[in-house]
């Protein structure tokens, strides 16, 4: 059993969004396991499940 350190899900998502790979995160944060990243992504998906984001381009202003 590994000792776990608290790590904000938002920070992990930010690393992934910035282009970090799962492997680079696992190399940098040795206390993480692949399943930790999967669980963080599942948690984020759960939180955003009913969130709708308008992706259409903004209307041009005259």
C-alpha positions as a Python dict, from the first residue, in 0.01 Angstrom:
ca = {
    (1, 'X'): (0, 0, 0),
    (2, 'X'): (142, 337, -102),
    (3, 'X'): (108, 639, 118),
    (4, 'X'): (-107, 890, -67),
    (5, 'X'): (-60, 1264, -84),
    (6, 'X'): (-352, 1496, -147),
    (7, 'X'): (-343, 1633, -501),
    (8, 'X'): (-615, 1860, -644),
    (9, 'X'): (-811, 1708, -931),
    (10, 'X'): (-812, 2049, -1100),
    (11, 'X'): (-432, 2053, -1099),
    (12, 'X'): (-415, 1707, -1254),
    (13, 'X'): (-667, 1808, -1521),
    (14, 'X'): (-464, 2121, -1586),
    (15, 'X'): (-152, 1914, -1644),
    (16, 'X'): (-336, 1691, -1891),
    (17, 'X'): (-495, 1992, -2065),
    (18, 'X'): (-152, 2152, -2098),
    (19, 'X'): (-31, 1849, -2291),
    (20, 'X'): (136, 1642, -2021),
    (21, 'X'): (102, 1271, -2088),
    (22, 'X'): (-14, 1020, -1833),
    (23, 'X'): (334, 870, -1835),
    (24, 'X'): (506, 1204, -1774),
    (25, 'X'): (273, 1267, -1478),
    (26, 'X'): (341, 920, -1339),
    (27, 'X'): (716, 981, -1376),
    (28, 'X'): (699, 1321, -1202),
    (29, 'X'): (463, 1222, -922),
    (30, 'X'): (588, 878, -819),
    (31, 'X'): (309, 831, -563),
    (32, 'X'): (48, 830, -843),
    (33, 'X'): (-71, 514, -1007),
    (34, 'X'): (-241, 492, -1346),
    (35, 'X'): (-571, 420, -1172),
    (36, 'X'): (-544, 751, -982),
    (37, 'X'): (-549, 943, -1310),
    (38, 'X'): (-842, 735, -1436),
    (39, 'X'): (-1035, 802, -1116),
    (40, 'X'): (-966, 1176, -1134),
    (41, 'X'): (-1100, 1182, -1491),
    (42, 'X'): (-1411, 988, -1388),
    (43, 'X'): (-1468, 1232, -1101),
    (44, 'X'): (-1430, 1533, -1332),
    (45, 'X'): (-1672, 1377, -1582),
    (46, 'X'): (-1922, 1318, -1302),
    (47, 'X'): (-1901, 1682, -1192),
    (48, 'X'): (-1943, 1809, -1547),
    (49, 'X'): (-2212, 1559, -1647),
    (50, 'X'): (-2495, 1811, -1677),
    (51, 'X'): (-2280, 2110, -1765),
    (52, 'X'): (-2345, 2248, -2113),
    (53, 'X'): (-2092, 2475, -2278),
    (54, 'X'): (-2175, 2678, -2590),
    (55, 'X'): (-1895, 2612, -2836),
    (56, 'X'): (-2035, 2821, -3120),
    (57, 'X'): (-1826, 3120, -3226),
    (58, 'X'): (-1931, 3456, -3081),
    (59, 'X'): (-2158, 3671, -3296),
    (60, 'X'): (-1979, 3945, -3486),
    (61, 'X'): (-2038, 4293, -3348),
    (62, 'X'): (-2111, 4581, -3579),
}
